[in-house]
């Protein structure tokens, strides 16, 4: 199987699991770990770069990086936004 086909397969699997995250069946963190973790699907694709001919590595690396950035952006968009609460040392409690 070519790297482009593997990338398309990972992208398809990600889209399916993203839908289950949006439906509340899975957590965003589980999705992130499954695809972007050290032993995730994207890391497995990066480890297969050694088998690619040298003249094709640049394009393959760019495609993998694009996939990684795309998945990261979609996961970040699904993650709940946490309110930033500053440290108590920065707050002036004497103010009314």
Tab-separated table of C-alpha atoms in Angstrom:
chain	number	residue	atom	x	y	z
A	1	UNK	CA	0.000	0.000	0.000
A	2	UNK	CA	1.329	3.454	-0.853
A	3	UNK	CA	1.832	6.167	1.715
A	4	UNK	CA	-0.880	8.306	0.113
A	5	UNK	CA	-3.340	5.422	0.496
A	6	UNK	CA	-2.282	4.974	4.124
A	7	UNK	CA	-2.781	8.702	4.757
A	8	UNK	CA	-6.252	8.543	3.193
A	9	UNK	CA	-7.114	5.504	5.328
A	10	UNK	CA	-5.964	7.219	8.545
A	11	UNK	CA	-7.907	10.342	7.569
A	12	UNK	CA	-11.056	8.275	6.965
A	13	UNK	CA	-10.694	6.487	10.320
A	14	UNK	CA	-10.147	9.833	12.032
A	15	UNK	CA	-13.284	11.306	10.485
A	16	UNK	CA	-15.333	8.323	11.652
A	17	UNK	CA	-14.026	8.547	15.202
A	18	UNK	CA	-14.443	12.324	15.216
A	19	UNK	CA	-18.138	11.844	14.535
A	20	UNK	CA	-18.416	9.512	17.538
A	21	UNK	CA	-16.624	12.120	19.671
A	22	UNK	CA	-19.102	14.753	18.556
A	23	UNK	CA	-21.923	12.338	19.386
A	24	UNK	CA	-20.481	11.928	22.886
A	25	UNK	CA	-19.490	8.264	22.531
A	26	UNK	CA	-15.732	8.877	22.892
A	27	UNK	CA	-13.590	11.484	24.586
A	28	UNK	CA	-11.473	13.999	22.720
A	29	UNK	CA	-8.401	12.874	24.652
A	30	UNK	CA	-8.841	9.251	23.522
A	31	UNK	CA	-9.059	10.462	19.940
A	32	UNK	CA	-5.914	12.571	20.340
A	33	UNK	CA	-3.963	9.693	21.825
A	34	UNK	CA	-5.136	7.216	19.166
A	35	UNK	CA	-3.982	9.408	16.300
A	36	UNK	CA	-1.364	11.838	17.619
A	37	UNK	CA	0.166	9.935	20.541
A	38	UNK	CA	3.619	8.329	20.523
A	39	UNK	CA	2.166	5.017	19.386
A	40	UNK	CA	-0.659	6.552	17.371
A	41	UNK	CA	-1.588	6.194	13.730
A	42	UNK	CA	0.336	9.274	12.565
A	43	UNK	CA	3.493	8.185	14.396
A	44	UNK	CA	3.254	4.800	12.663
A	45	UNK	CA	3.133	6.548	9.306
A	46	UNK	CA	6.166	8.651	10.218
A	47	UNK	CA	8.080	5.495	11.162
A	48	UNK	CA	7.435	4.083	7.684
A	49	UNK	CA	9.327	6.986	6.082
A	50	UNK	CA	12.518	4.892	5.968
A	51	UNK	CA	11.019	2.610	3.338
A	52	UNK	CA	10.257	5.503	0.991
A	53	UNK	CA	12.795	6.278	-1.750
A	54	UNK	CA	14.942	9.320	-1.001
A	55	UNK	CA	13.577	11.361	-3.890
A	56	UNK	CA	9.997	10.918	-2.622
A	57	UNK	CA	10.657	11.568	1.072
A	58	UNK	CA	10.254	15.329	0.911
A	59	UNK	CA	6.759	15.130	-0.585
A	60	UNK	CA	5.804	12.276	1.735
A	61	UNK	CA	7.039	14.165	4.787
A	62	UNK	CA	5.091	17.246	3.733
A	63	UNK	CA	1.926	15.162	3.280
A	64	UNK	CA	2.377	13.601	6.728
A	65	UNK	CA	2.973	16.987	8.344
A	66	UNK	CA	-0.132	18.376	6.639
A	67	UNK	CA	-2.134	15.428	7.971
A	68	UNK	CA	-0.769	15.910	11.482
A	69	UNK	CA	-1.532	19.646	11.497
A	70	UNK	CA	-5.012	19.056	10.119
A	71	UNK	CA	-5.837	16.428	12.755
A	72	UNK	CA	-4.405	18.618	15.507
A	73	UNK	CA	-6.530	21.576	14.418
A	74	UNK	CA	-9.708	19.496	14.309
A	75	UNK	CA	-9.032	17.967	17.723
A	76	UNK	CA	-8.325	21.407	19.195
A	77	UNK	CA	-11.606	22.670	17.735
A	78	UNK	CA	-13.495	19.845	19.481
A	79	UNK	CA	-11.766	20.233	22.824
A	80	UNK	CA	-13.762	22.147	25.400
A	81	UNK	CA	-12.530	25.660	25.909
A	82	UNK	CA	-11.296	26.204	29.425
A	83	UNK	CA	-11.560	29.596	31.006
A	84	UNK	CA	-8.248	31.093	31.909
A	85	UNK	CA	-8.149	31.864	35.590
A	86	UNK	CA	-5.153	33.912	36.561
A	87	UNK	CA	-3.085	33.114	39.614
A	88	UNK	CA	-4.237	34.594	42.881
A	89	UNK	CA	-0.877	36.331	43.150
A	90	UNK	CA	-1.844	38.459	40.128
A	91	UNK	CA	-5.205	39.487	41.554
A	92	UNK	CA	-5.611	42.454	43.829
A	93	UNK	CA	-8.076	41.236	46.455
A	94	UNK	CA	-8.251	44.658	48.104
A	95	UNK	CA	-10.116	46.150	45.171
A	96	UNK	CA	-13.883	46.447	45.706
